[in-house]
Coordinates of C-alpha atoms in Angstrom, one line a residue:
X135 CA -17.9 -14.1 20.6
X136 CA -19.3 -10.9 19.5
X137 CA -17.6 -8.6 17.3
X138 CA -17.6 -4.9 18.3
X139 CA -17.9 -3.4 14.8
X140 CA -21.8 -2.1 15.5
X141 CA -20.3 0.1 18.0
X142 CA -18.0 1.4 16.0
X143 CA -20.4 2.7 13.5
X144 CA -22.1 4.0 16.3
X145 CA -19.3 5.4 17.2
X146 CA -18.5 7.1 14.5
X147 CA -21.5 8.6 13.8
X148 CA -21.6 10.0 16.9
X149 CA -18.5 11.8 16.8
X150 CA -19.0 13.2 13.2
X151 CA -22.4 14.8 14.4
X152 CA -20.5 17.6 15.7
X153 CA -19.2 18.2 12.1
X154 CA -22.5 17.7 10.3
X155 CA -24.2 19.9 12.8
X156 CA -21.0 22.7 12.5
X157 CA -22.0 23.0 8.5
X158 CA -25.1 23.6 9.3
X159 CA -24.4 26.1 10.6
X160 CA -22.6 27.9 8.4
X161 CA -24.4 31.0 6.4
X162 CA -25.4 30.9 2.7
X163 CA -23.0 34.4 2.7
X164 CA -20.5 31.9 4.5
X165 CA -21.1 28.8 1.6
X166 CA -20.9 30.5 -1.3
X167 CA -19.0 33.8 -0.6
X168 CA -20.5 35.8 -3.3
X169 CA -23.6 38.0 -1.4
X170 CA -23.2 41.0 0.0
X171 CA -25.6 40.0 3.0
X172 CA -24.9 39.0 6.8
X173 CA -26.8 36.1 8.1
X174 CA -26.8 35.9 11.7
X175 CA -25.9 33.0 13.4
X176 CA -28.4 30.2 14.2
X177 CA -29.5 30.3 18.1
X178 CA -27.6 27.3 20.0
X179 CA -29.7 24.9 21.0
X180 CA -29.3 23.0 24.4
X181 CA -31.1 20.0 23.4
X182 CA -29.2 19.1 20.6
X183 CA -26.4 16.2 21.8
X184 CA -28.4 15.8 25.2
X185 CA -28.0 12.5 26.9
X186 CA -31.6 13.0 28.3
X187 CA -33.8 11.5 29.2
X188 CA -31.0 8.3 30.4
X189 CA -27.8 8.9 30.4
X190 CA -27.8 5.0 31.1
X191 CA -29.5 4.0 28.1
X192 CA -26.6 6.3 26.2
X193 CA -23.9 4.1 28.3
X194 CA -25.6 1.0 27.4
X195 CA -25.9 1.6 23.5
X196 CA -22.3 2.7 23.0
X197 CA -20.1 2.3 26.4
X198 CA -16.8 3.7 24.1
X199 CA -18.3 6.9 24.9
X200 CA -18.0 7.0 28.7
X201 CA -15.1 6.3 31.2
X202 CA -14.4 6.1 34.6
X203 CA -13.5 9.2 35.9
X204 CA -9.9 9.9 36.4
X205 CA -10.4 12.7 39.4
X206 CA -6.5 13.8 39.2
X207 CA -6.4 17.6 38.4
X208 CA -3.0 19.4 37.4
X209 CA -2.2 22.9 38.3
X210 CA -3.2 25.2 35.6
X211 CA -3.6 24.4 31.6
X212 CA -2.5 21.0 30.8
X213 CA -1.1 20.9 27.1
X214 CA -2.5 17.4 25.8
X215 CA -1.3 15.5 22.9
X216 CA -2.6 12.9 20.8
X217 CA -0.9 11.1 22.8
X218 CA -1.2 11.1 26.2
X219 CA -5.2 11.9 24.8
X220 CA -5.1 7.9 23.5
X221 CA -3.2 6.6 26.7
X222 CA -5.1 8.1 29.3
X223 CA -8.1 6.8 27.2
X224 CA -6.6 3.0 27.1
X225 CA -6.3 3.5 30.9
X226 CA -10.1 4.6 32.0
X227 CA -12.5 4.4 28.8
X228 CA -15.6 2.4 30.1
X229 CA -16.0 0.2 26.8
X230 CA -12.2 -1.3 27.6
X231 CA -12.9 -1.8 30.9
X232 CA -16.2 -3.6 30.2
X233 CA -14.1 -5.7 27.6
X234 CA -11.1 -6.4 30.1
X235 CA -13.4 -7.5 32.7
X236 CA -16.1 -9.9 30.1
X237 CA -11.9 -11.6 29.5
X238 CA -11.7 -12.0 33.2
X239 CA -15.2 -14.1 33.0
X240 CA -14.3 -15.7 29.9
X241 CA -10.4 -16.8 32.2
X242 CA -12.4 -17.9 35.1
X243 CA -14.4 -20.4 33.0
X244 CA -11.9 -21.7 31.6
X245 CA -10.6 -22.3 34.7
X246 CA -13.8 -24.2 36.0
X247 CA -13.5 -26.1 32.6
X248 CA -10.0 -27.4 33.7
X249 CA -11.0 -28.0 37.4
X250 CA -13.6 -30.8 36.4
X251 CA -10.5 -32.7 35.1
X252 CA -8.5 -32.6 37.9
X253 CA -8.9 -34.6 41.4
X254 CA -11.4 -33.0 43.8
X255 CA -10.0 -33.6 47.3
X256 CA -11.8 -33.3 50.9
X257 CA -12.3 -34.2 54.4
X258 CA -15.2 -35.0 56.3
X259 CA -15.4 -35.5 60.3
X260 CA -18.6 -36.7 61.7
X261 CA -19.6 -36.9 65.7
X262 CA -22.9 -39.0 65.8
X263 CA -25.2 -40.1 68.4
X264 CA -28.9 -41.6 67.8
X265 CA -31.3 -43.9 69.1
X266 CA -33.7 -46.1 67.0
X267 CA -37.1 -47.1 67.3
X268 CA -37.6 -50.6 66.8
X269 CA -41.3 -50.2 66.6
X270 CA -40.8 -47.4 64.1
X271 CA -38.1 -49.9 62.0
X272 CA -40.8 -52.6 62.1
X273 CA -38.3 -54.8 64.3
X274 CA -39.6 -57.9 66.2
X275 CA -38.8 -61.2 67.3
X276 CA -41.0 -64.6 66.9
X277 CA -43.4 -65.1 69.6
X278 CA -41.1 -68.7 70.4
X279 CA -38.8 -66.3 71.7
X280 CA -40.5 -65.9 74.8
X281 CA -39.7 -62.3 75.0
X282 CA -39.9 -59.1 73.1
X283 CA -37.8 -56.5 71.5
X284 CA -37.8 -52.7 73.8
X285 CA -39.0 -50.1 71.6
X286 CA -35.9 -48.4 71.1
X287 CA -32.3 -49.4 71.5
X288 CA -31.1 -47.2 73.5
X289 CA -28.7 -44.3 72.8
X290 CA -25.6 -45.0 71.1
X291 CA -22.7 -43.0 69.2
X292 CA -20.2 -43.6 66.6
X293 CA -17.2 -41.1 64.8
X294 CA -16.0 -41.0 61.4
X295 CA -12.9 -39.1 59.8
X296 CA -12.5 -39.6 56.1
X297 CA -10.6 -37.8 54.0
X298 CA -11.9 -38.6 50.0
X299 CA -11.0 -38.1 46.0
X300 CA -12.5 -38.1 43.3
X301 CA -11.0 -38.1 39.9
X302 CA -12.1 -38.4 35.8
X303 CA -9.9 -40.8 34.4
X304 CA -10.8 -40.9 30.8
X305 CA -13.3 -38.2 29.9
X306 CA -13.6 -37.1 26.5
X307 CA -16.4 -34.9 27.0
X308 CA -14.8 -32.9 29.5
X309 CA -11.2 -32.6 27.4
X310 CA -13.0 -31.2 24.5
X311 CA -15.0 -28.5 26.9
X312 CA -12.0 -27.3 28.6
X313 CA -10.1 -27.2 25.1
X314 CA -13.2 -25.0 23.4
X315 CA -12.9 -22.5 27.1
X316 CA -9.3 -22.5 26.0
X317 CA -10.3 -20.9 22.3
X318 CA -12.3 -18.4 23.6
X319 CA -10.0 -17.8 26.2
X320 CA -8.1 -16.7 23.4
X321 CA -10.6 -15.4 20.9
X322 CA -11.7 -13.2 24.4
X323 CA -8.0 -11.8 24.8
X324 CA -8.0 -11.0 21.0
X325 CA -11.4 -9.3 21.6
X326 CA -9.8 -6.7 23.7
X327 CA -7.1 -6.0 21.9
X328 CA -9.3 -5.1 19.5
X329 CA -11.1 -2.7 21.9
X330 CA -8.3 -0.8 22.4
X331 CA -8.1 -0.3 18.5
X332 CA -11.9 0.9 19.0
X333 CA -10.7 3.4 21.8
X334 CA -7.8 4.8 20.0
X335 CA -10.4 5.6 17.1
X336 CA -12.6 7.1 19.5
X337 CA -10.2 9.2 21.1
X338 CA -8.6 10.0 17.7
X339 CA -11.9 11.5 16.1
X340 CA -12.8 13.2 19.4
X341 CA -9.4 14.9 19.8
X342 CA -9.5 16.2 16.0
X343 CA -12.5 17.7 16.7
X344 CA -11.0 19.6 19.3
X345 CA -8.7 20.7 17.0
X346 CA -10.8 21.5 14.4
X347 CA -13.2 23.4 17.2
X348 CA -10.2 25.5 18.0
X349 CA -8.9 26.2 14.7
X350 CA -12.8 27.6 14.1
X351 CA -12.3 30.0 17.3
X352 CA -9.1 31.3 16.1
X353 CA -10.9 31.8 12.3
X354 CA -13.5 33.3 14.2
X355 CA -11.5 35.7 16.0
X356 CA -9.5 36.8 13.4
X357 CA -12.4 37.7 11.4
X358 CA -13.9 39.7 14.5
X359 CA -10.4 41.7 14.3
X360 CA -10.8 42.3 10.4
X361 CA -14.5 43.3 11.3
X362 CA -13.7 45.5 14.4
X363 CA -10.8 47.4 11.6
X364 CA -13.4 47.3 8.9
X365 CA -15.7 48.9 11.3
X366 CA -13.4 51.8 12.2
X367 CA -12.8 52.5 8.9
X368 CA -16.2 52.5 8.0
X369 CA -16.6 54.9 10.6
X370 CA -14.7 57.2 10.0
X371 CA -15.3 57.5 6.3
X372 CA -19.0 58.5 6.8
X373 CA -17.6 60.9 9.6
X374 CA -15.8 62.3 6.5
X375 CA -18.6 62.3 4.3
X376 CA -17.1 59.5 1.7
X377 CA -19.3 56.9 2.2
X378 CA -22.9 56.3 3.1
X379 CA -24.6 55.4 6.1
X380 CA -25.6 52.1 5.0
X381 CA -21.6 50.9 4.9
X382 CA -21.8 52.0 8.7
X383 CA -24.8 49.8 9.6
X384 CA -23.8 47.0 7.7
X385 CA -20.2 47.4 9.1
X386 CA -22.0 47.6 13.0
X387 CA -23.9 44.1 12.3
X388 CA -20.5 42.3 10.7
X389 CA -19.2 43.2 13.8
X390 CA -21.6 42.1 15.7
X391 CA -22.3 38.9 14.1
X392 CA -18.2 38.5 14.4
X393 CA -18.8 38.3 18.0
X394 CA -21.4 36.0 18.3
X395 CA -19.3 33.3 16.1
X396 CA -16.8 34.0 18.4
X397 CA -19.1 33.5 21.4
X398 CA -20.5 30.3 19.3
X399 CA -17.0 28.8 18.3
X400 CA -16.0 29.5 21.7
X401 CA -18.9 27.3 23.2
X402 CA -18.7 24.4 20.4
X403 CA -14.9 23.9 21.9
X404 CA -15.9 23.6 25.2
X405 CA -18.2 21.2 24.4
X406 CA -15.8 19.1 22.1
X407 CA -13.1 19.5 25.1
X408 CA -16.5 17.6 27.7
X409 CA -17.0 15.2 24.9
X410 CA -13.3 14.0 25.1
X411 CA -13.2 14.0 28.7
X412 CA -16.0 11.7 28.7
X413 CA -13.6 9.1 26.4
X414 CA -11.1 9.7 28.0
X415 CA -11.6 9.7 31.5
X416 CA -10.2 13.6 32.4
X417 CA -11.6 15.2 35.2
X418 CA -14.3 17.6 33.3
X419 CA -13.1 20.3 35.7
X420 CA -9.8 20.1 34.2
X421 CA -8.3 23.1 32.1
X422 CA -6.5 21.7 28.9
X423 CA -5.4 22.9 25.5
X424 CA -4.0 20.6 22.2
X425 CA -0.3 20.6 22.2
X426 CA 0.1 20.6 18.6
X427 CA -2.0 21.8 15.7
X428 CA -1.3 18.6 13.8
X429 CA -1.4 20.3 9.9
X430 CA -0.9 18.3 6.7
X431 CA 1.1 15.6 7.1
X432 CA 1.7 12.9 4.0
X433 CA -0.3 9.4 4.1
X434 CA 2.2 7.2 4.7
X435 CA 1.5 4.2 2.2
X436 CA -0.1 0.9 4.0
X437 CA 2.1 -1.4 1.7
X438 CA 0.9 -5.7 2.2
X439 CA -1.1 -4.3 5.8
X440 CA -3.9 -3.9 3.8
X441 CA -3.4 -6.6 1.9
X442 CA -3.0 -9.0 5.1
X443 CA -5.6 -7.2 7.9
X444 CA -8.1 -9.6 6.7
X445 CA -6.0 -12.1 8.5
X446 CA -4.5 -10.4 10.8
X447 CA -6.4 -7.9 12.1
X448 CA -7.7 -8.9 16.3
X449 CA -11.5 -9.0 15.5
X450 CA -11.2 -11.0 12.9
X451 CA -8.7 -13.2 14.7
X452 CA -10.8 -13.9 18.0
X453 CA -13.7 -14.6 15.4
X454 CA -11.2 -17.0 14.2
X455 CA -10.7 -18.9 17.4
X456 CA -14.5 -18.9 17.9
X457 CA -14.7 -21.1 15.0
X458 CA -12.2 -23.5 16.9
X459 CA -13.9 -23.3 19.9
X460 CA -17.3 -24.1 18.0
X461 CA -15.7 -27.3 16.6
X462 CA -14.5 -28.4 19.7
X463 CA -17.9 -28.2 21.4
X464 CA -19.1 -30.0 18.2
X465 CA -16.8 -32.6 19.2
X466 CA -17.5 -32.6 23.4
X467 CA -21.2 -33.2 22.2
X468 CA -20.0 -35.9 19.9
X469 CA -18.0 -37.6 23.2
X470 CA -21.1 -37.6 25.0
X471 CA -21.5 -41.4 23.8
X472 CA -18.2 -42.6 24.5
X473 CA -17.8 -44.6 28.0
X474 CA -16.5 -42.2 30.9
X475 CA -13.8 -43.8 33.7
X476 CA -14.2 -42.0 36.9
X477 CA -12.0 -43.3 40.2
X478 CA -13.2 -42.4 43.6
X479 CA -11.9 -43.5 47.5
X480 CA -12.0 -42.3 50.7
X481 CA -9.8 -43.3 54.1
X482 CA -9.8 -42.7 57.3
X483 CA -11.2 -44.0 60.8
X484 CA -14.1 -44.6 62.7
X485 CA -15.5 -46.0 66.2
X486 CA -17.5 -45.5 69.3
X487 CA -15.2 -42.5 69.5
X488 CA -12.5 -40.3 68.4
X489 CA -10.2 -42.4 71.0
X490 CA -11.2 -45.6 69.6
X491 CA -10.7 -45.4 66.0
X492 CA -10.5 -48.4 63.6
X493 CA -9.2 -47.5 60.0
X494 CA -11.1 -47.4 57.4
X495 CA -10.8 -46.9 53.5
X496 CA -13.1 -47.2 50.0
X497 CA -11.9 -47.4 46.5
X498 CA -13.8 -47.9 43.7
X499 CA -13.5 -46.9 39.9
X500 CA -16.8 -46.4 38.0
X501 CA -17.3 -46.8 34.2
X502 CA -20.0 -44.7 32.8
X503 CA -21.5 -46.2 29.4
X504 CA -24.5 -44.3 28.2
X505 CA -27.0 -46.8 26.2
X506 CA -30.1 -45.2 25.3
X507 CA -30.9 -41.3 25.6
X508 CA -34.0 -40.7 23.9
X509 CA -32.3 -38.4 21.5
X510 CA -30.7 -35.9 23.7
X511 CA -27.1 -36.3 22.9
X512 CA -28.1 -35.8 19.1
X513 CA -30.3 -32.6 19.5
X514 CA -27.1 -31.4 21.5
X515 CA -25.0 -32.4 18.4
X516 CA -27.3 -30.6 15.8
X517 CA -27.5 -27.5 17.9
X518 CA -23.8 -27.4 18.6
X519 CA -23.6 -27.8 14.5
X520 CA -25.5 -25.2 14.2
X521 CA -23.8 -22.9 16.4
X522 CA -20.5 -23.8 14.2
X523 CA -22.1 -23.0 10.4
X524 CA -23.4 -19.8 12.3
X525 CA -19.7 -18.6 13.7
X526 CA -18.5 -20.2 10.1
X527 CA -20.7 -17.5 8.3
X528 CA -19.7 -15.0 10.8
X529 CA -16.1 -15.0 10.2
X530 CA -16.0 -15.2 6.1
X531 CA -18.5 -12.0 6.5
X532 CA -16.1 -10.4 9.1
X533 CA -13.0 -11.1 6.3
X534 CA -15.2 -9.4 3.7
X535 CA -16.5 -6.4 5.6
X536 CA -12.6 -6.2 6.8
X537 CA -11.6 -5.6 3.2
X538 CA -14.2 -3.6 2.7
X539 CA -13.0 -1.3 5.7
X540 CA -9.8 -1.3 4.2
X541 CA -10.4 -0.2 0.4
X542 CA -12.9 2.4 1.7
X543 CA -10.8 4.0 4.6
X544 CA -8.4 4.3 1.8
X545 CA -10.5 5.6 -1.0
X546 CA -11.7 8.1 2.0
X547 CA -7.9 9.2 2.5
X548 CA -6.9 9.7 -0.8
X549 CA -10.0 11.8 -1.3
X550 CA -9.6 13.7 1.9
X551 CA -5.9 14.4 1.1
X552 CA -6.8 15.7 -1.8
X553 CA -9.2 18.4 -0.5
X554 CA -7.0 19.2 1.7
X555 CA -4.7 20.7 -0.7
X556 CA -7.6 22.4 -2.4
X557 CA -8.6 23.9 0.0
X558 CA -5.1 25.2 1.4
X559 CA -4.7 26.2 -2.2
X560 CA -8.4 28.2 -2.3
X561 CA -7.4 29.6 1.2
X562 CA -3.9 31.0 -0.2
X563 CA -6.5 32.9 -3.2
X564 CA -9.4 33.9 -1.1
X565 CA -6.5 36.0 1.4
X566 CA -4.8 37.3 -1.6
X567 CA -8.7 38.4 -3.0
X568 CA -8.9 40.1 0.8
X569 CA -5.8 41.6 0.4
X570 CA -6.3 43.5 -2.7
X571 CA -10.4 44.2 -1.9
X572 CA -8.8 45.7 1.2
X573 CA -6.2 48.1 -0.7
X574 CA -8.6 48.7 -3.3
X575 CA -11.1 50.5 -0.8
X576 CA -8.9 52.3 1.0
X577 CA -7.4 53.8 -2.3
X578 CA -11.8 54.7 -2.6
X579 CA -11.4 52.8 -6.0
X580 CA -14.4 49.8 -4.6
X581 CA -17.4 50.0 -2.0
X582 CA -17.6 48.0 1.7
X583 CA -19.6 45.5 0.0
X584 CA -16.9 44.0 -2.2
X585 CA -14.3 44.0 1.4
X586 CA -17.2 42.3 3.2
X587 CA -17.7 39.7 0.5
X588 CA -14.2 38.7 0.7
X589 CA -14.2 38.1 4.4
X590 CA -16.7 35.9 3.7
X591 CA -15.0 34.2 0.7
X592 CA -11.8 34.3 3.2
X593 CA -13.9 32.9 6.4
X594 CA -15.4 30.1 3.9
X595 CA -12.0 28.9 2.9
X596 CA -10.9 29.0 6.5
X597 CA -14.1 26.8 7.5
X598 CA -13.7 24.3 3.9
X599 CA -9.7 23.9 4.9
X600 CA -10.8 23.0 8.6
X601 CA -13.4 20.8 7.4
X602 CA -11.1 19.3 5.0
X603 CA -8.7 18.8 7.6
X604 CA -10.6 17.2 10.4
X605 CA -12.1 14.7 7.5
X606 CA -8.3 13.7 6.4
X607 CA -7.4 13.2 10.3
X608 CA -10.4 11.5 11.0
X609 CA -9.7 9.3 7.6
X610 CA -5.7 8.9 8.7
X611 CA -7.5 7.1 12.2
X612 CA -10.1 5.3 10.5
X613 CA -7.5 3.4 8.0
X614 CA -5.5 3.2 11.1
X615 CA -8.5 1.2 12.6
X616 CA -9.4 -0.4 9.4
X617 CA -5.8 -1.9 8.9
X618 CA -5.7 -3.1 12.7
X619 CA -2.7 -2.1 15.8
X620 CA -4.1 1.2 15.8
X621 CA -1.8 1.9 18.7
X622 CA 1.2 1.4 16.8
X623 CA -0.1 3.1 13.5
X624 CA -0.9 6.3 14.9
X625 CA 2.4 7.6 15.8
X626 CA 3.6 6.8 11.9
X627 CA 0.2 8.8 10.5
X628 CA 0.6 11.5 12.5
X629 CA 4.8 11.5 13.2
X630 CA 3.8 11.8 16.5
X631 CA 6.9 10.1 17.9

C-alpha cells in the first residue's frame, strides 16, 4: 500500500509558494522601515505558477490540487467558511476521488479472492449432429468379413443438458489469499481516510491564503487612503509656500505606488480565490468572499494525541494492515505445498433428442498433491519474504517520520504563536509611531520624510503580522494533520463550531 505523505510535501510546498513569492515582493523601504525611499513594485509576472506546458503532468504529480468541477453557481457573493471550504473539498477534490475509487478496486478483488472459494455453478445445453469418416478414423474390418466398412457412417445427432459445480474443499492457498485481500481491504479503507486528512490540509492552507491575500488588500488600501491624505496635504503646503517641491513629488509617487499595491494585492487574491477553487471543486466563475477573518486564537494543547498518533493515526494504520496482509501472502505461498481437495459433478440428460432424454450425472472429487516444482514454490516464498521485511521497514519508518511530524508541527506552532504576538505587539508601536509622525508634521515641527517612513514601518508591521498569521494558521492545520482526524481537529483549532 502506498503512503501518501510525498504528496503532501508536495503539497505543501506548493501552497506556501504564494507566501515565499509575496515576501519577495516586498520593498527594502517595506523590510526595514527605516529609508526615506519608494521602491516601486516588482512587475507581475504571468509565468510564475503556470501549469504550462501540461496541465496533465501537474494533475499527475500532485492530484490534491485539482477537483472535479462542482458547476453549481449561487446568486451573488457567497460568504465561505472554513468550513463549508473543507466539506465541499471532501465532496469533489480529485486526489479523494482517485483514492475512493483505487478502495473500490482494492473491494472488488477481494471479492474475486472470496469467489475462488465458493462453488462455481452452470449449465450447459448442447444440440449435436455429425457424421464420421471411417476412412479418415482409420476404421476397417478383416478381409474374412467378406465385406467392407462405407466411408462414413452416415449422419447422426445426440442432445445433452447438464447443469455442473465445482467446488474447493480444502484449499489453503486460496484461504490465506482471500484473508491478505481482506487486509488490504482494510489497509485500502484506512488509506482514504487518510486522504481526507490530506484534503482538509490542503484546503486549510489554501483558504488561509485567501485570508492572508485579503487582509494584504485591505493593508494595501488603507495605506493608499493615508497616501491620497498625505498627498493633499503635501499639496497644499507647497501651495502655501511651507514646504518644498520635492515633498510634492515624492508624495505623487507614494501615491502612486499605493495604487499599484492595491492593483497587485487585488490580483494576488484573485488568484488565491482560483487556486482554492481548483481544491475545492467551486465553479471558478463563482463570486465568494471568507466569512470570518479567523484572528488569534489560543493552541489548544494536543495532550496523549501526540503521544498516541504514532499508533493511531490512518496512514500509519493501513501501513499496519499491509504488514498483515504481507504475512498472509507469506503464508498462501507457504500452502502452495500442501495437498488441495477439489469436488466437481455435473447432471442432467442426454439422447438422440431433447424428447428422448436419458439421465445422466458425474461426480468426482480430485486431490491435488504437488511433488516436485523445480523450485518455483520457493522463489515464490523468498519473494513474498521479501515483500514482508520491505512493508516491515516501511512501517517502523512511517512510526518514526509520524513522530517526527508531530514534534515539528509543534515546535512550528509554538514558534508561530509566538510571532504572532510580536508582531501584533510591533503593529500596536509602529501605529502609535504614525500617529505621532503624523501630528508632529502637521504642528510643522518634522518633514514628509519622517510621515512616509512611518507608513512604511506601519505597512511592514501590517505585512510581518499577516505573515505571522497565515504561518500560525497554516502551523494550527499542519499539527492538525500531523496528529491525525483532521476533520475533527479543525473545528477545536479554529473554534469553528
Amino acid at each position: 500500500m502506498e503512503t501518501r505523505t510525498p504528496h503532501r510535501i508536495l503539497l505543501a510546498a506548493a501552497l506556501l509558494a504564494p507566501l515565499a513569492a509575496g515576501a519577495q515582493n516586498l520593498s527594502p523601504s517595506l523590510e526595514n522601515g527605516t529609508t526615506g525611499s519608494i521602491a516601486t513594485p516588482r512587475p507581475i509576472n504571468p509565468a510564475a505558477a503556470t501549469t504550462n506546458p501540461s496541465a496533465r503532468a501537474t494533475q499527475s504529480l500532485n492530484p490534491y490540487l485539482g477537483s472535479v468541477p462542482d458547476g453549481k453557481l449561487v446568486p451573488g457573493v457567497l460568504s465561505l467558511s472554513l468550513d463549508d471550504a473543507i466539506d465541499h473539498g471532501l465532496k469533489f477534490n480529485l486526489g479523494l476521488i482517485d483514492s475512493q475509487q483505487a478502495d473500490a478496486t482494492v473491494r472488488a478483488q477481494r471479492e474475486r479472492a472470496l469467489a475462488t472459494l465458493l462453488p462455481q455453478i452452470s449449465a450447459r445445453a448442447q444440440q449435436t449432429y455429425t457424421q464420421l469418416s471411417y476412412t479418415e478414423l482409420g476404421l476397417k474390418l478383416p478381409a474374412a468379413a467378406g465385406f467392407q466398412l462405407p466411408p462414413t457412417s452416415g449422419g447422426f445427432g445426440y442432445s445433452d443438458a447438464r447443469v455442473r459445480a465445482s467446488s474447493p474443499i480444502v484449499n489453503m492457498e486460496l484461504i490465506a489469499r482471500y484473508k491478505a485481500q481482506k487486509a488490504l481491504e482494510a489497509a485500502s479503507v484506512l488509506s482514504t481516510k487518510d486522504s481526507r486528512d490530506v484534503v482538509v490540509f490542503a484546503v486549510g492552507a489554501a483558504y488561509f491564503q485567501v485570508v492572508a491575500s485579503q487582509a494584504r488588500l485591505s493593508t494595501a488600501q488603507s495605506t493608499l487612503a493615508s497616501a491620497q491624505e498625505l498627498e493633499r496635504q503635501v499639496a497644499n503646503q507647497f501651495k502655501a509656500e511651507l514646504s518644498p517641491e520635492i515633498d510634492t513629488l515624492r508624495a505623487q509617487v507614494e501615491l502612486r505606488t499605493a495604487e499599484q499595491r492595491v492593483t497587485d494585492a487585488a490580483n494576488d487574491l484573485e488568484k488565491d480565490k482560483l487556486t482554492l477553487d481548483r481544491i475545492t471543486g467551486i465553479s471558478l466563475d463563482q463570486a465568494w468572499t471568507p466569512s470570518h477573518t479567523y484572528d488569534y486564537s489560543p493552541l489548544p494543547d494536543p495532550g496523549v494525541d501526540a503521544a498516541l498518533a504514532p499508533n493511531t493515526r490512518p496512514d500509519v494504520a493501513s501501513l499496519k494492515e499491509t504488514v498483515a496482509a504481507a504475512q498472509l501472502s507469506v503464508k498462501a505461498e507457504h500452502a502452495q505445498r500442501l495437498p488441495v481437495l477439489s469436488f466437481e459433478g455435473n447432471y442432467g440428460g442426454g439422447g438422440v433428442n431433447p424428447a428422448n432424454f436419458n439421465r445422466v450425472y458425474e461426480a468426482s472429487a480430485r486431490l491435488d498433491v504437488p511433488i516436485f516444482t523445480s523450485g518455483r514454490i520457493r522463489s515464490d516464498i523468498h519473494q513474498a519474504e521479501a515483500n514482508l521485511t520491505q512493508r516491515r521497514a516501511e512501517y517502523q519508518d512511517l512510526q518514526g517520520r509520524v513522530a517526527y511530524d508531530v514534534r515539528v508541527a509543534m515546535l512550528d506552532a509554538k514558534a508561530s504563536e509566538a510571532g504572532v504576538k510580536v508582531a501584533e505587539a510591533n503593529k500596536a508601536l509602529a501605529q502609535r509611531a504614525l500617529t505621532q509622525s503624523q501630528d508632529r508634521f502637521d504642528n510643522g515641527v518634522t518633514n514628509y520624510l519622517e510621515v512616509v517612513q512611518a507608513q512604511e514601518s506601519l505597512e511592514a508591521a501590517n505585512e510581518n503580522y499577516i505573515a505571522s498569521l497565515f504561518s500560525f494558521n497554516v502551523a494550527k492545520i499542519s499539527l492538525a494533520r500531523a496528529l491525525g482526524s483532521s476533520e475533527t481537529r479543525i473545528p477545536t483549532f479554529f473554534a469553528t463550531r
